[in-house]
Short mmCIF file of C-alpha atoms in Angstrom, two decimals:
data_model
loop_
_atom_site.label_atom_id
_atom_site.label_comp_id
_atom_site.label_asym_id
_atom_site.label_seq_id
_atom_site.Cartn_x
_atom_site.Cartn_y
_atom_site.Cartn_z
CA MET A 1 76.73 -17.23 14.29
CA ALA A 2 79.04 -18.23 11.37
CA GLY A 3 82.48 -19.01 12.09
CA ARG A 4 85.43 -16.96 10.28
CA ALA A 5 86.53 -18.78 6.86
CA GLN A 6 90.41 -19.62 6.88
CA PRO A 7 92.50 -21.24 4.05
CA SER A 8 94.41 -24.11 5.40
CA GLY A 9 96.48 -27.18 3.80
CA PRO A 10 95.07 -30.54 4.44
CA ALA A 11 93.86 -31.66 7.71
CA GLY A 12 96.08 -33.92 9.67
CA SER A 13 94.98 -37.41 10.62
CA GLY A 14 95.75 -37.12 14.47
CA GLY A 15 93.86 -39.48 16.57
CA GLY A 16 92.93 -41.84 14.03
CA ALA A 17 94.35 -45.46 13.80
CA PRO A 18 97.66 -45.84 12.19
CA GLY A 19 96.26 -48.55 9.78
CA LEU A 20 94.26 -45.67 8.10
CA LEU A 21 96.95 -43.57 7.04
CA PRO A 22 97.18 -45.03 3.64
CA LEU A 23 93.40 -44.84 2.93
CA LEU A 24 93.52 -41.27 4.15
CA LEU A 25 96.60 -40.24 1.90
CA LEU A 26 94.48 -41.90 -1.09
CA LEU A 27 91.39 -39.78 -0.56
CA LEU A 28 93.61 -36.82 -0.07
CA SER A 29 94.99 -37.41 -3.39
CA ALA A 30 91.71 -38.04 -4.66
CA ALA A 31 90.38 -34.77 -3.09
CA ALA A 32 93.34 -32.99 -4.73
CA ILE A 33 92.20 -34.01 -8.61
CA ILE A 34 88.65 -33.15 -7.95
CA PRO A 35 87.90 -30.09 -9.94
CA ARG A 36 87.44 -26.68 -7.87
CA GLY A 37 83.97 -25.69 -7.76
CA ASP A 38 83.34 -21.83 -8.09
CA GLY A 39 81.20 -19.93 -5.94
CA GLN A 40 81.14 -22.82 -3.17
CA ASN A 41 81.47 -21.72 0.43
CA LEU A 42 80.74 -23.52 3.95
CA VAL A 43 78.28 -22.46 6.43
CA THR A 44 78.03 -23.21 10.33
CA GLU A 45 76.82 -21.91 13.41
CA ASP A 46 78.24 -21.36 16.76
CA VAL A 47 76.63 -23.92 19.56
CA THR A 48 75.87 -23.23 23.22
CA VAL A 49 75.09 -26.00 25.45
CA VAL A 50 74.72 -26.87 28.89
CA GLU A 51 76.70 -29.26 30.77
CA GLY A 52 75.72 -32.74 30.07
CA ASP A 53 73.45 -31.84 27.41
CA VAL A 54 74.11 -32.95 23.62
CA ALA A 55 75.98 -30.34 21.35
CA THR A 56 75.40 -30.60 17.36
CA ILE A 57 77.79 -29.67 14.89
CA SER A 58 76.61 -28.69 11.50
CA CYS A 59 79.12 -28.19 8.60
CA ARG A 60 77.12 -26.92 5.26
CA VAL A 61 78.10 -26.32 1.80
CA LYS A 62 76.00 -24.24 -0.76
CA ASN A 63 76.75 -25.06 -4.43
CA SER A 64 77.98 -28.41 -3.68
CA ASP A 65 80.04 -30.00 -6.29
CA ASP A 66 80.66 -33.27 -4.26
CA SER A 67 84.18 -31.93 -2.61
CA VAL A 68 85.05 -33.90 0.62
CA ILE A 69 83.72 -32.41 3.93
CA GLN A 70 85.57 -33.33 7.31
CA LEU A 71 85.25 -32.10 10.51
CA LEU A 72 87.99 -31.22 13.48
CA ASN A 73 88.16 -30.91 17.08
CA PRO A 74 90.07 -28.02 18.86
CA ASN A 75 93.19 -30.05 18.67
CA ARG A 76 92.93 -30.20 15.07
CA GLN A 77 91.94 -34.04 15.15
CA THR A 78 89.72 -35.34 12.61
CA ILE A 79 86.34 -36.34 13.94
CA TYR A 80 84.83 -37.24 10.83
CA PHE A 81 85.68 -37.38 7.37
CA ARG A 82 82.98 -37.64 5.07
CA ASP A 83 80.90 -40.40 7.19
CA PHE A 84 84.09 -42.07 8.31
CA ARG A 85 84.97 -41.49 12.04
CA PRO A 86 88.85 -41.59 12.67
CA LEU A 87 88.40 -40.47 16.19
CA LYS A 88 87.62 -43.12 18.61
CA ASP A 89 85.28 -41.24 20.96
CA SER A 90 81.80 -42.75 20.98
CA ARG A 91 80.32 -39.65 22.27
CA PHE A 92 80.73 -38.07 18.61
CA GLN A 93 77.89 -39.66 16.28
CA LEU A 94 77.05 -39.17 12.88
CA VAL A 95 73.54 -37.26 12.44
CA ASN A 96 73.45 -36.67 8.90
CA PHE A 97 75.76 -37.07 5.82
CA SER A 98 75.33 -35.64 2.24
CA ASN A 99 77.16 -33.84 -0.42
CA SER A 100 76.00 -30.66 1.15
CA GLU A 101 76.04 -31.46 5.01
CA LEU A 102 77.99 -33.11 7.56
CA ARG A 103 76.32 -33.02 10.71
CA VAL A 104 77.78 -34.68 14.17
CA SER A 105 76.57 -34.77 17.53
CA LEU A 106 78.40 -34.74 20.96
CA THR A 107 76.65 -36.22 23.92
CA ASN A 108 77.29 -35.63 27.47
CA VAL A 109 79.29 -32.32 27.00
CA SER A 110 81.95 -31.23 29.41
CA ILE A 111 83.68 -28.17 30.01
CA SER A 112 86.80 -29.84 28.61
CA ASP A 113 84.61 -29.98 25.28
CA GLU A 114 84.50 -26.33 24.81
CA GLY A 115 86.55 -24.70 22.12
CA ARG A 116 86.86 -24.25 18.21
CA TYR A 117 85.55 -27.15 15.97
CA PHE A 118 86.87 -26.81 12.29
CA CYS A 119 84.70 -27.59 8.83
CA GLN A 120 87.02 -28.25 6.03
CA LEU A 121 86.11 -28.68 2.26
CA TYR A 122 88.84 -29.99 0.05
CA THR A 123 88.33 -27.75 -3.06
CA ASP A 124 91.27 -25.94 -4.79
CA PRO A 125 92.33 -24.03 -2.96
CA PRO A 126 90.92 -25.78 0.31
CA GLN A 127 88.20 -23.86 2.88
CA GLU A 128 87.88 -23.85 6.35
CA ILE A 129 85.33 -22.36 8.73
CA TYR A 130 85.07 -22.72 12.57
CA THR A 131 82.35 -22.99 15.06
CA THR A 132 82.76 -22.44 18.78
CA ILE A 133 81.27 -24.87 21.39
CA THR A 134 80.40 -22.85 24.70
CA VAL A 135 79.23 -24.97 27.83
CA LEU A 136 77.18 -23.60 30.48
CA VAL A 137 77.41 -24.79 34.12
CA PRO A 138 74.24 -23.93 36.14
CA PRO A 139 74.93 -22.97 39.80
CA ARG A 140 75.35 -26.38 41.57
CA ASN A 141 74.02 -25.13 44.92
CA LEU A 142 72.01 -22.42 46.16
CA VAL A 143 71.98 -21.46 49.76
CA ILE A 144 70.47 -18.60 51.94
CA ASP A 145 72.26 -17.98 55.39
CA ILE A 146 70.36 -15.86 57.83
CA GLU A 147 72.37 -13.75 60.75
CA LYS A 148 69.25 -14.78 62.97
CA GLU A 149 66.79 -17.47 62.93
CA THR A 150 64.40 -15.09 65.14
CA ALA A 151 64.46 -11.48 64.97
CA VAL A 152 62.95 -8.63 67.10
CA GLU A 153 61.10 -5.87 65.47
CA GLY A 154 63.16 -3.07 64.44
CA GLU A 155 66.36 -5.10 64.06
CA GLU A 156 68.65 -4.96 61.02
CA ILE A 157 69.50 -8.52 60.02
CA GLU A 158 71.93 -9.91 57.27
CA LEU A 159 71.08 -12.65 55.01
CA ASN A 160 73.55 -14.30 52.32
CA CYS A 161 72.70 -16.11 49.37
CA THR A 162 75.65 -18.11 47.58
CA ALA A 163 75.51 -19.72 43.81
CA MET A 164 78.63 -21.86 43.65
CA ALA A 165 80.42 -23.38 40.60
CA SER A 166 78.61 -21.68 37.78
CA ARG A 167 79.99 -20.90 34.33
CA PRO A 168 79.25 -17.88 33.51
CA ALA A 169 78.79 -16.05 36.89
CA THR A 170 75.35 -16.03 38.05
CA THR A 171 73.20 -12.79 38.76
CA ILE A 172 71.42 -13.04 42.19
CA ARG A 173 68.14 -11.05 42.78
CA TRP A 174 66.26 -10.52 46.04
CA PHE A 175 62.42 -10.43 46.86
CA LYS A 176 60.29 -10.11 50.03
CA GLY A 177 57.20 -11.57 49.20
CA ASN A 178 56.50 -9.91 45.71
CA LYS A 179 58.64 -6.96 46.18
CA GLU A 180 62.13 -6.94 44.88
CA LEU A 181 65.09 -5.55 46.94
CA THR A 182 68.59 -4.61 46.42
CA GLY A 183 71.62 -6.72 47.42
CA LYS A 184 75.24 -6.19 47.20
CA SER A 185 77.04 -9.19 45.19
CA GLU A 186 80.59 -10.11 45.15
CA VAL A 187 82.14 -12.84 42.31
CA GLU A 188 85.11 -15.36 42.94
CA ARG A 189 86.70 -17.25 40.25
CA TRP A 190 88.12 -20.73 40.68
CA SER A 191 89.71 -22.01 37.60
CA ASP A 192 86.83 -21.97 35.07
CA MET A 193 83.92 -21.67 37.56
CA TYR A 194 82.58 -18.51 39.46
CA THR A 195 81.09 -18.45 42.82
CA VAL A 196 78.42 -15.54 43.41
CA THR A 197 77.73 -14.44 47.05
CA SER A 198 74.97 -11.53 47.48
CA GLN A 199 74.56 -9.77 50.76
CA LEU A 200 71.28 -8.44 51.75
CA LEU A 201 70.54 -5.93 54.95
CA LEU A 202 66.88 -5.85 55.94
CA LYS A 203 65.26 -4.16 58.61
CA VAL A 204 62.45 -6.20 59.85
CA GLY A 205 58.90 -5.13 61.38
CA ARG A 206 56.05 -7.12 62.96
CA GLU A 207 54.51 -7.13 59.50
CA ASP A 208 57.46 -9.02 57.99
CA ASP A 209 56.66 -12.23 60.29
CA GLY A 210 56.07 -15.68 58.10
CA VAL A 211 56.97 -13.65 54.75
CA PRO A 212 59.32 -15.37 52.82
CA VAL A 213 62.50 -13.77 51.30
CA ILE A 214 63.45 -15.31 48.14
CA CYS A 215 66.88 -15.64 46.53
CA LEU A 216 66.48 -15.87 42.39
CA VAL A 217 69.17 -16.83 40.16
CA ASP A 218 69.22 -15.27 36.49
CA HIS A 219 71.56 -17.54 34.34
CA PRO A 220 71.24 -18.65 30.74
CA ALA A 221 72.00 -22.56 31.75
CA VAL A 222 68.71 -22.73 34.02
CA LYS A 223 65.49 -21.09 34.60
CA ASP A 224 63.49 -20.46 37.93
CA LEU A 225 66.34 -21.38 40.22
CA GLN A 226 65.49 -20.16 43.58
CA THR A 227 65.37 -20.80 47.00
CA GLN A 228 63.74 -18.86 50.11
CA ARG A 229 63.54 -18.61 53.92
CA TYR A 230 60.72 -17.46 56.10
CA LEU A 231 61.31 -14.76 58.42
CA GLU A 232 60.17 -15.14 62.19
CA VAL A 233 59.72 -11.78 63.79
CA MET A 234 59.11 -11.20 67.28
CA TYR A 235 56.94 -8.36 68.33
CA LYS A 236 55.48 -6.38 71.16
CA PRO A 237 51.66 -7.25 71.70
CA GLN A 238 49.15 -5.16 69.91
CA VAL A 239 46.09 -4.28 72.46
CA ARG A 240 42.69 -3.49 71.59
CA VAL A 241 39.81 -2.49 73.97
CA SER A 242 35.88 -3.09 72.74
CA GLN A 243 32.77 -2.41 74.71
CA ASN A 244 30.52 -5.36 75.00
CA TYR A 245 27.69 -3.76 76.52
CA PRO A 246 25.83 -1.41 75.91
CA LEU A 247 26.15 -1.99 72.51
CA GLN A 248 27.00 1.38 70.53
CA GLY A 249 24.94 3.02 73.22
CA LEU A 250 25.35 5.61 76.17
CA THR A 251 26.97 5.00 79.14
CA ARG A 252 24.43 6.19 81.54
CA GLU A 253 24.31 6.28 85.19
CA GLY A 254 22.62 3.34 86.62
CA GLU A 255 23.41 1.02 83.78
CA PRO A 256 26.02 -1.68 83.28
CA LEU A 257 29.22 -1.27 81.57
CA GLU A 258 31.10 -4.33 80.20
CA LEU A 259 34.76 -4.17 78.55
CA THR A 260 36.88 -6.81 76.72
CA CYS A 261 40.70 -6.38 75.91
CA ALA A 262 42.28 -8.44 73.47
CA ALA A 263 45.96 -8.87 73.01
CA PHE A 264 48.02 -10.00 70.04
CA GLY A 265 51.76 -10.63 69.84
CA LYS A 266 54.69 -12.83 69.22
CA PRO A 267 55.29 -14.50 71.58
CA GLN A 268 51.69 -14.38 72.84
CA PRO A 269 51.43 -12.04 75.83
CA THR A 270 51.16 -13.73 79.20
CA ASP A 271 50.58 -10.78 81.73
CA MET A 272 47.35 -8.87 81.03
CA ARG A 273 45.96 -6.51 83.66
CA TRP A 274 43.71 -3.47 83.96
CA LEU A 275 44.20 -0.18 85.83
CA ARG A 276 42.80 3.31 86.15
CA VAL A 277 44.88 6.19 84.92
CA ASP A 278 45.61 8.65 87.49
CA ASP A 279 43.36 7.26 90.02
CA GLU A 280 42.48 4.02 91.86
CA MET A 281 40.32 1.27 90.48
CA PRO A 282 36.61 1.92 92.07
CA GLN A 283 36.08 -0.80 94.37
CA HIS A 284 32.70 -2.13 92.72
CA VAL A 285 34.46 -2.74 89.56
CA VAL A 286 34.87 -6.26 88.63
CA VAL A 287 37.98 -7.49 86.65
CA SER A 288 37.86 -11.31 85.43
CA GLY A 289 40.87 -11.98 83.22
CA SER A 290 40.45 -9.66 80.19
CA ASN A 291 36.86 -8.37 81.07
CA LEU A 292 36.09 -5.47 83.19
CA LEU A 293 32.44 -5.31 84.36
CA ILE A 294 30.91 -1.93 86.30
CA SER A 295 26.97 -3.17 87.07
CA ASN A 296 25.92 0.10 87.97
CA LEU A 297 27.45 2.84 86.65
CA ASN A 298 27.78 6.44 88.68
CA LYS A 299 29.33 9.73 88.04
CA THR A 300 32.39 8.54 90.13
CA ASP A 301 33.22 6.26 87.45
CA ASN A 302 34.26 8.96 84.98
CA GLY A 303 37.78 8.29 84.00
CA THR A 304 40.29 6.44 81.78
CA TYR A 305 40.77 2.48 82.11
CA ARG A 306 43.84 1.05 80.51
CA CYS A 307 44.57 -2.55 79.56
CA GLU A 308 48.16 -3.49 79.75
CA ALA A 309 49.54 -6.41 78.09
CA SER A 310 53.42 -7.67 78.05
CA ASN A 311 55.68 -10.63 76.34
CA ALA A 312 59.23 -11.31 76.27
CA VAL A 313 59.65 -8.41 73.92
CA GLY A 314 57.99 -5.64 75.45
CA LYS A 315 54.59 -3.56 77.03
CA SER A 316 51.49 -2.06 75.34
CA HIS A 317 48.46 -0.67 76.41
CA ALA A 318 45.05 0.39 74.98
CA ASP A 319 42.99 3.21 76.87
CA TYR A 320 39.17 3.75 77.41
CA MET A 321 37.65 6.79 78.00
CA LEU A 322 34.69 6.57 80.18
CA PHE A 323 32.07 9.49 80.74
CA VAL A 324 28.90 8.81 82.87
CA TYR A 325 25.86 10.57 81.62
CA ASP A 326 22.39 11.50 83.45
CA PRO A 327 19.86 8.82 82.93
CA PRO A 328 17.09 9.04 80.53
CA THR A 329 14.15 10.92 81.45
CA THR A 330 10.38 10.77 79.93
CA ILE A 331 8.97 14.13 79.16
CA PRO A 332 5.39 14.65 80.66
CA PRO A 333 2.39 16.03 77.98
CA PRO A 334 2.14 20.02 78.38
CA THR A 335 -0.62 20.77 81.27
CA THR A 336 -2.52 24.57 80.42
CA THR A 337 -3.72 26.47 83.53
CA THR A 338 -5.86 29.56 82.68
CA THR A 339 -6.00 32.92 85.19
CA THR A 340 -8.29 35.35 84.63
CA THR A 341 -7.98 38.95 85.86
CA THR A 342 -10.72 41.99 85.96
CA THR A 343 -8.88 43.26 82.89
CA ILE A 344 -6.46 41.24 81.01
CA PRO A 345 -7.09 37.47 80.47
CA THR A 346 -3.60 35.46 80.73
CA THR A 347 -2.93 32.05 79.89
CA ILE A 348 0.06 30.17 81.76
CA THR A 349 1.36 26.74 80.66
CA ASP A 350 3.54 24.95 82.77
CA THR A 351 5.85 22.10 81.66
CA THR A 352 8.92 20.17 82.56
CA ALA A 353 12.03 20.10 80.46
CA THR A 354 14.16 17.10 79.80
CA THR A 355 17.67 16.69 81.03
CA GLU A 356 20.27 16.33 78.08
CA PRO A 357 21.04 12.89 77.03
CA ALA A 358 24.10 11.42 77.55
CA VAL A 359 27.06 10.42 75.50
CA HIS A 360 28.65 7.02 75.94
CA GLY A 361 32.36 6.32 77.09
CA PHE A 362 35.04 6.11 73.97
CA THR A 363 37.37 3.16 73.43
CA GLN A 364 40.92 4.76 73.23
CA LEU A 365 40.58 8.31 72.66
CA PRO A 366 37.47 9.48 70.75
CA ASN A 367 38.22 11.16 67.37
CA SER A 368 34.79 12.70 66.83
CA ALA A 369 31.33 13.21 68.00
CA GLU A 370 30.04 10.83 65.61
CA GLU A 371 30.60 7.95 68.08
CA LEU A 372 27.72 9.34 70.23
CA ASP A 373 24.30 7.61 69.85
CA TYR A 374 22.42 10.43 67.29
CA GLY A 375 19.13 8.73 67.75
CA ASP A 376 18.85 9.02 71.41
CA LEU A 377 20.25 12.76 70.89
CA SER A 378 17.94 13.67 68.29
CA ASP A 379 14.83 12.47 69.94
CA SER A 380 15.76 14.32 73.39
CA ARG A 381 16.57 17.51 71.69
CA ALA A 382 13.35 17.50 69.77
CA GLY A 383 11.32 16.99 73.05
CA GLU A 384 13.68 19.77 74.70
CA GLU A 385 12.94 22.32 71.91
CA GLY A 386 9.36 21.59 72.29
CA ALA A 387 9.27 22.17 75.86
CA ILE A 388 11.44 25.32 75.81
CA ARG A 389 8.78 27.23 73.54
CA SER A 390 5.99 25.91 76.04
CA VAL A 391 8.09 27.51 78.89
CA ASP A 392 8.49 30.52 77.28
CA HIS A 393 5.03 31.46 76.64
CA ALA A 394 3.82 30.48 80.22
CA VAL A 395 6.81 32.81 81.64
CA VAL A 396 5.40 35.78 79.07
CA GLY A 397 1.79 35.09 80.34
CA GLY A 398 2.68 35.04 84.02
CA VAL A 399 4.68 38.35 83.47
CA VAL A 400 2.16 40.08 81.63
CA ALA A 401 -0.61 39.27 84.63
CA VAL A 402 1.78 39.99 87.37
CA VAL A 403 2.13 43.65 85.66
CA VAL A 404 -1.70 44.27 85.16
CA PHE A 405 -2.45 42.91 88.40
CA ALA A 406 0.09 45.43 90.25
CA MET A 407 -1.10 48.46 88.17
CA LEU A 408 -4.71 47.80 89.29
CA CYS A 409 -3.91 47.50 92.84
CA LEU A 410 -1.83 50.67 92.31
CA LEU A 411 -4.90 52.59 90.90
CA ILE A 412 -7.30 51.24 93.78
CA ILE A 413 -4.87 52.54 96.38
CA LEU A 414 -4.36 56.13 94.60
CA GLY A 415 -8.16 56.31 94.51
CA ARG A 416 -8.69 55.87 97.99
CA TYR A 417 -6.11 58.08 99.43
CA PHE A 418 -7.25 60.88 97.20
CA ALA A 419 -10.88 60.09 98.15
CA ARG A 420 -9.91 60.26 101.95
CA HIS A 421 -8.01 63.91 101.81
CA LYS A 422 -10.88 65.68 99.86
CA GLY A 423 -13.01 68.47 102.35
CA THR A 424 -12.91 72.20 103.94
CA TYR A 425 -10.88 72.87 106.90
CA PHE A 426 -12.51 75.46 109.79
CA THR A 427 -10.12 77.38 112.30
CA HIS A 428 -11.15 79.95 114.99
CA GLU A 429 -7.92 81.98 114.51
CA ALA A 430 -10.09 84.99 113.26
CA LYS A 431 -12.81 84.92 116.21
CA GLY A 432 -12.96 88.40 117.51
CA ALA A 433 -11.49 89.96 114.52
CA ASP A 434 -14.80 91.63 113.10
CA ASP A 435 -15.02 93.86 116.26
CA ALA A 436 -11.29 95.12 115.86
CA ALA A 437 -10.55 98.79 114.01
CA ASP A 438 -7.34 97.51 112.51
CA ALA A 439 -5.35 94.15 112.25
CA ASP A 440 -3.10 94.50 115.11
CA THR A 441 -6.23 95.33 117.60
CA ALA A 442 -7.71 91.89 115.88
CA ILE A 443 -4.89 89.84 116.62
CA ILE A 444 -4.89 90.91 120.41
CA ASN A 445 -8.36 90.69 120.72
CA ALA A 446 -8.51 87.35 119.38
CA GLU A 447 -10.18 84.97 121.82
CA GLY A 448 -7.69 83.78 124.19
CA GLY A 449 -4.79 85.92 122.32
CA GLN A 450 -1.25 84.51 122.49
CA ASN A 451 -1.88 83.31 125.72
CA ASN A 452 -4.88 80.89 124.79
CA SER A 453 -3.09 79.90 121.32
CA GLU A 454 -2.57 76.16 122.72
CA GLU A 455 -6.13 75.79 122.99
CA LYS A 456 -6.82 76.39 119.42
CA LYS A 457 -7.97 73.27 117.48
CA GLU A 458 -8.46 72.21 113.98
CA TYR A 459 -11.21 70.05 113.08
CA PHE A 460 -11.30 67.67 110.05
CA ILE A 461 -14.62 67.06 108.59
#
């Protein structure tokens, strides 16, 4: 950026040796008689430099006519007059001198070198322009302080990152892994330097263990300046129960079952045990460390088995729900028995149905029926459907045969009954009635009369 031009009189020779004053006066006199160059002007740029580096100041002239160029420091002491250096500071070195440019370098720049530097051109009237040197100071120290070296999951911890003695003040950014977080910054000024402290409140979980927390500085004097601390988080055990045998199979009666409990935590769990929820552990169950073995399953083993693990932080558990199913059965080939009657032939088929296949126990709580062994279920269901159809045919045939046989027996019994009750009945009640004059006399003269009524008999022919 070009500095502002200001009209000025001849520059003083402050800082130069006393013996050079006559020479300077002679040069100024010579500059006074130099004809004015119309359209001449000075050009320069502001300089930004990091402390300790090299700053280069350039005074350039457009449309030069051999006018004298000189460079002055913020105290208006002459640094260079043409290619002569009156100021005894070896850090200033002439880089280039011509009728159109005066370029000077300043090595090992410090804060005290910051300010305005003047370029002067001796024309009539003289011209002057200034350039500003800005000195940047990177943070001398970047430190992260953490409230607790070791935190417990769920706690909120405080981290502080401090960037000391920088110019200008730094901007501090926080990152946890690749995720940027937001902190709260405070700025303190000491003389010309700034100290910035940023505070971060972070609630930690088990997933944060071993993750780096990074403090990154944004400053024009430095790139990629950062420091980091690794989080150390303690957490309760994570427990998982797995079924070693049967592998992805059903837990059937008479077969063995083997379970393994795995626990991970920080610190590593030191206490691990098996128990049966809401009931006592069966005596035939063998527990060896993290393993549980049942060599011969039966229906009394049904229930929920729990593996518990604990460390200094707390206790956790995982459950396994066991359901013991009936042992598998083999479906025999269907047999056919034919029973024939005198009227309707009937076929009766006997078969044996298969017991429904069992489903293995579940690790944790089962989420869906997809954990069952579908190969075994489908085969058993197919055989069961065929057996049911065979039983249906046999039952229908047997019922029909029984009904027909009962009807035939009923017909035979009725036939015999009617045949035995067919004939003619003869009585002697009318004996002697033929000689009677009327009915009353016939009754009175009947054989035996009333007195002989007990002797009357009936005969079945």
